[in-house]
C-alpha positions as CSV (number, residue, x, y, z in Angstrom):
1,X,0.0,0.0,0.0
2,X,0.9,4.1,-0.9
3,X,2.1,5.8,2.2
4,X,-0.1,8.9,3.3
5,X,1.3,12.5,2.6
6,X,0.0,15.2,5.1
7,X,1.2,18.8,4.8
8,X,1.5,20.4,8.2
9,X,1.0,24.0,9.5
10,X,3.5,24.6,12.0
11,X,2.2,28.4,12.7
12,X,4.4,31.4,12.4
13,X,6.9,31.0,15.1
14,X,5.8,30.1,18.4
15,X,6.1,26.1,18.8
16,X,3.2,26.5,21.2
17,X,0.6,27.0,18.4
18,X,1.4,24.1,17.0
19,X,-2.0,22.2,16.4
20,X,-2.9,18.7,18.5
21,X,-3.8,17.1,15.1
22,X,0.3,18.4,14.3
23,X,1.7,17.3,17.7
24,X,0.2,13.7,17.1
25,X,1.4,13.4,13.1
26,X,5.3,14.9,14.0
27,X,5.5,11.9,16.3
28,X,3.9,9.6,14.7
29,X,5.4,9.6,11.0
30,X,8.3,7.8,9.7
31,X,9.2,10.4,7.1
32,X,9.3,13.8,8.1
33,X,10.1,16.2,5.0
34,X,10.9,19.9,4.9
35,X,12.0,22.9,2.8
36,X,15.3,24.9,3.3
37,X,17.4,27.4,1.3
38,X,21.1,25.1,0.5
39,X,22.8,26.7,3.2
40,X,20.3,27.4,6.0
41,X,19.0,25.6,8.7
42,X,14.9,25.1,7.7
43,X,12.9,27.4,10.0
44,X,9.7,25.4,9.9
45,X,12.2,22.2,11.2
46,X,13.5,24.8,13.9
47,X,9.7,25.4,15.0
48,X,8.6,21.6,16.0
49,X,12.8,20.7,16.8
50,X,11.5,19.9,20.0
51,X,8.7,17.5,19.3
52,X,10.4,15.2,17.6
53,X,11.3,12.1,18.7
54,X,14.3,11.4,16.8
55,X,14.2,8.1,14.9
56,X,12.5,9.4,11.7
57,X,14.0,9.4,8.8
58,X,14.4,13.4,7.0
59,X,13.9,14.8,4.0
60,X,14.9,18.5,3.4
61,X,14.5,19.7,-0.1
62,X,14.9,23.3,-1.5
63,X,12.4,25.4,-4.0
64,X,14.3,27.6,-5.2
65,X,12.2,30.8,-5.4
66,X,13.5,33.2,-7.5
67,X,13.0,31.2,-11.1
68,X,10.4,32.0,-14.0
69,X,7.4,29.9,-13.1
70,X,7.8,28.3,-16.4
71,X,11.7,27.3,-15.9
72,X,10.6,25.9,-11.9
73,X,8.3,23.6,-13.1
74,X,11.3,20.4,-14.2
75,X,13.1,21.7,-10.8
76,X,10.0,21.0,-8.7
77,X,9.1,18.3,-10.3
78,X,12.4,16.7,-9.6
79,X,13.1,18.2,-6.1
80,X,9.4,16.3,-4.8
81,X,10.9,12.5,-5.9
82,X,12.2,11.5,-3.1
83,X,9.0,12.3,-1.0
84,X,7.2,10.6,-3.9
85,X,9.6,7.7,-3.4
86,X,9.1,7.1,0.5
87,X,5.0,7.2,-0.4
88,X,5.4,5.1,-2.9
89,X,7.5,2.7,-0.8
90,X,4.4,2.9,1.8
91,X,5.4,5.6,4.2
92,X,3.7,7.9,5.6
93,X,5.2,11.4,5.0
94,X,4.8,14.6,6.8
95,X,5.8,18.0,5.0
96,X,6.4,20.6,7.4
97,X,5.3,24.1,6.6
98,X,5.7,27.8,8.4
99,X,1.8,29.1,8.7
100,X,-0.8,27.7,6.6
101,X,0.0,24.8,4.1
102,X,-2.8,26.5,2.0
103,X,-1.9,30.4,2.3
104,X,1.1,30.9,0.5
105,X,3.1,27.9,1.6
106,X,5.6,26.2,0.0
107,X,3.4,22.8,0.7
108,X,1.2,23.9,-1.8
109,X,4.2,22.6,-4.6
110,X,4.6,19.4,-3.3
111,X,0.4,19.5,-3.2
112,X,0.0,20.0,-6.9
113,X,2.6,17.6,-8.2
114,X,1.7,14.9,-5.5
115,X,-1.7,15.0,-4.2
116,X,-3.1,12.9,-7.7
117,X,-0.9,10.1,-7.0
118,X,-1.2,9.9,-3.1
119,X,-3.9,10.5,-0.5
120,X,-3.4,13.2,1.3
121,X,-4.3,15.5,4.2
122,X,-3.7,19.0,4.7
123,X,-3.6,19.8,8.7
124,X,-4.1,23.9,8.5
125,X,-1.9,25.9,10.8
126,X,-1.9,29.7,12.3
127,X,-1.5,32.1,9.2
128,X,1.2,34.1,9.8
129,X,-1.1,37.3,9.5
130,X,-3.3,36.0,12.3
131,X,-0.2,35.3,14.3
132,X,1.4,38.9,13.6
133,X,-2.0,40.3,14.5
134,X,-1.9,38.6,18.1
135,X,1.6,39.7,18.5
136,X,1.1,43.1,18.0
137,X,-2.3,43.0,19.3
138,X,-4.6,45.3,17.0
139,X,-8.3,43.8,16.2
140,X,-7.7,43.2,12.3
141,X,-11.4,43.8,10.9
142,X,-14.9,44.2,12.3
143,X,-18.5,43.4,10.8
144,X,-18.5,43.8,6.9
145,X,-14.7,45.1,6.6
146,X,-13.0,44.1,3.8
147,X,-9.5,42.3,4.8
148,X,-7.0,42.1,1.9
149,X,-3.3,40.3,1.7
150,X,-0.9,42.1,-0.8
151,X,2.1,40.9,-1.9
152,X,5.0,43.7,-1.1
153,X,6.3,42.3,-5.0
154,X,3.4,44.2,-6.4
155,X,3.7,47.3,-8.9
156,X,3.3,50.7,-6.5
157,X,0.4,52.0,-8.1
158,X,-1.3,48.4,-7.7
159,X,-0.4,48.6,-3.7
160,X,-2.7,51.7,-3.9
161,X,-5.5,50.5,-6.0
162,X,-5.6,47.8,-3.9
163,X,-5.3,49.6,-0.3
164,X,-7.8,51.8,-1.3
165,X,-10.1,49.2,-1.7
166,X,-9.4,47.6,1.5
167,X,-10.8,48.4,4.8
168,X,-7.9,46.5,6.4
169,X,-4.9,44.9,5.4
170,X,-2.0,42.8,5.6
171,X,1.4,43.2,3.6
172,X,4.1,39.9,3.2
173,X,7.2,39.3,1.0
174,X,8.3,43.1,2.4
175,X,12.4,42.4,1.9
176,X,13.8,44.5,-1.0
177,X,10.3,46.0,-1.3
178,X,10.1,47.8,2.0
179,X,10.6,51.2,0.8
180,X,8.5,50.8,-2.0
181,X,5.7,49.8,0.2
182,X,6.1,52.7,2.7
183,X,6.0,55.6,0.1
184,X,2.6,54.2,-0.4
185,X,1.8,54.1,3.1
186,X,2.9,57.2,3.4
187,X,1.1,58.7,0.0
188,X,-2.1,57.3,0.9
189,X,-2.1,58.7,4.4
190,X,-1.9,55.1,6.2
191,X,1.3,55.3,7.7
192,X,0.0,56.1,11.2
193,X,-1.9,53.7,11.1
194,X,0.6,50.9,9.8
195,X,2.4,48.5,12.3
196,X,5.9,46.3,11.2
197,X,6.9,43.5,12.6
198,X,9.6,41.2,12.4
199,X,9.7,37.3,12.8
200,X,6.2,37.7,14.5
201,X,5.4,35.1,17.8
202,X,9.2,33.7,17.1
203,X,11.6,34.5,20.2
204,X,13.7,37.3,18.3
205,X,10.5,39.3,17.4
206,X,11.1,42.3,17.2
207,X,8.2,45.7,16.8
208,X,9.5,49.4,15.8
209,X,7.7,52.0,13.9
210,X,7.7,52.3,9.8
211,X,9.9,54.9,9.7
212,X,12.9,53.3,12.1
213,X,13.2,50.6,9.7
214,X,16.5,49.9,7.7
215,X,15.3,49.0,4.2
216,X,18.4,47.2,3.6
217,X,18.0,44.9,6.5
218,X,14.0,43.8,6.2
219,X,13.9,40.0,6.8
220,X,12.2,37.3,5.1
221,X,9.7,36.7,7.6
222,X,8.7,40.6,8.4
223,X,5.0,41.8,7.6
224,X,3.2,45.1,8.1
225,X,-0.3,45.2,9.2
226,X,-2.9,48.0,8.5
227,X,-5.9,47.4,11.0
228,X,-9.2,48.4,10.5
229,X,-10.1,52.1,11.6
230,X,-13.4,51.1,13.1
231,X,-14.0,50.8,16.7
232,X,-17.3,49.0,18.1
């Protein structure tokens, strides 16, 4: 019989919001598979380190990100076999992923090239959004707001379009973008009301204003957050 491939949410930081559903899988599999740039440690690894029990066999692969969608598609395809191997050997495999599987995760590769051949499971984690939110504790959206997640990668006058529309809102992939993304903040007049945060619910968090930020030294895993305005 096919092994069983589950992604996992393991949250945005915090290894205490790791699901129970998580917990039980992490312990459980044989295979425990996870993505990581070539020379760095994998940070969703680093999350459930502690949970593991230590006789599983690993799998760390690496998508690279930076590629034309077209020219990833034979390196994916490739960097999924041998998670497709231990399946089809009849092992279970767990994929760890930071937040959501679902919400701009890197499970969501291994899902589309793997998920016809195997059964699988996706076990949803805390969004990195919701987790940022907590941490810097601001109420997100009330009643009918709209809520909106922009990519920082976006065109300038698209941010704006798109703010505008948006009664609250969350902005990822900042990095090399950041200053791009607060001239907008600041041209649209929601800079005051804008919050940055870095490595959200992890133990190196760290919170400082738009305008104390270094836009040469924005991390990966950095997000700013434009709460709603209303109050009830």
């Amino acid at each position: 019989m096919k092994g069983r491939l589950y992604g996992v949410g393991v949250g945005p930081g915090d290894p205490e919001l790791l699901t129970l559903k998580a917990l039980r899988l992490l312990r459980t599999c044989p295979v425990v598979a996870y993505q990581s740039a070539e020379d760095k440690e994998s940070v969703a690894r680093g999350i459930v380190a502690e949970y593991l029990p230590g006789n599983q066999i690993e799998v760390k692969y690496h998508l690279p990100r930076a590629l034309d969608p077209y020219a990833a598609q034979p390196i994916y395809d490739q960097v999924v076999t041998p998670i497709a191997e231990h399946l089809a050997a009849g092992r279970d495999v767990v994929v760890l992923c930071e937040g959501d599987p679902l919400f701009y995760g890197s499970f969501m590769y291994v899902f589309t090239r793997l998920s016809d051949q195997f059964e699988t499971e996706v076990v949803p984690g805390v969004s990195s959004p919701m987790g940022c939110a907590s941490a810097l504790s601001v109420p997100l959206t009330y009643r009918d707001d709209v809520f909106s997640v922009l990519p920082a990668t976006l065109p300038a006058e698209t941010l704006k379009a798109q703010l505008l529309n948006a009664d609250a809102a969350a902005i990822i992939k900042l990095r090399r973008h950041f200053a791009k993304v607060r001239d907008v903040l600041h041209h649209l007049g929601l800079a005051s009301r804008a919050r940055y945060i870095e490595r959200g619910t992890m133990v190196n968090q760290k919170i400082i204003s738009l305008d104390e930020v270094y836009p040469d030294q924005v991390p990966y895993f950095s997000m700013i957050l434009v709460p709603s305005q209303s109050r009830l």
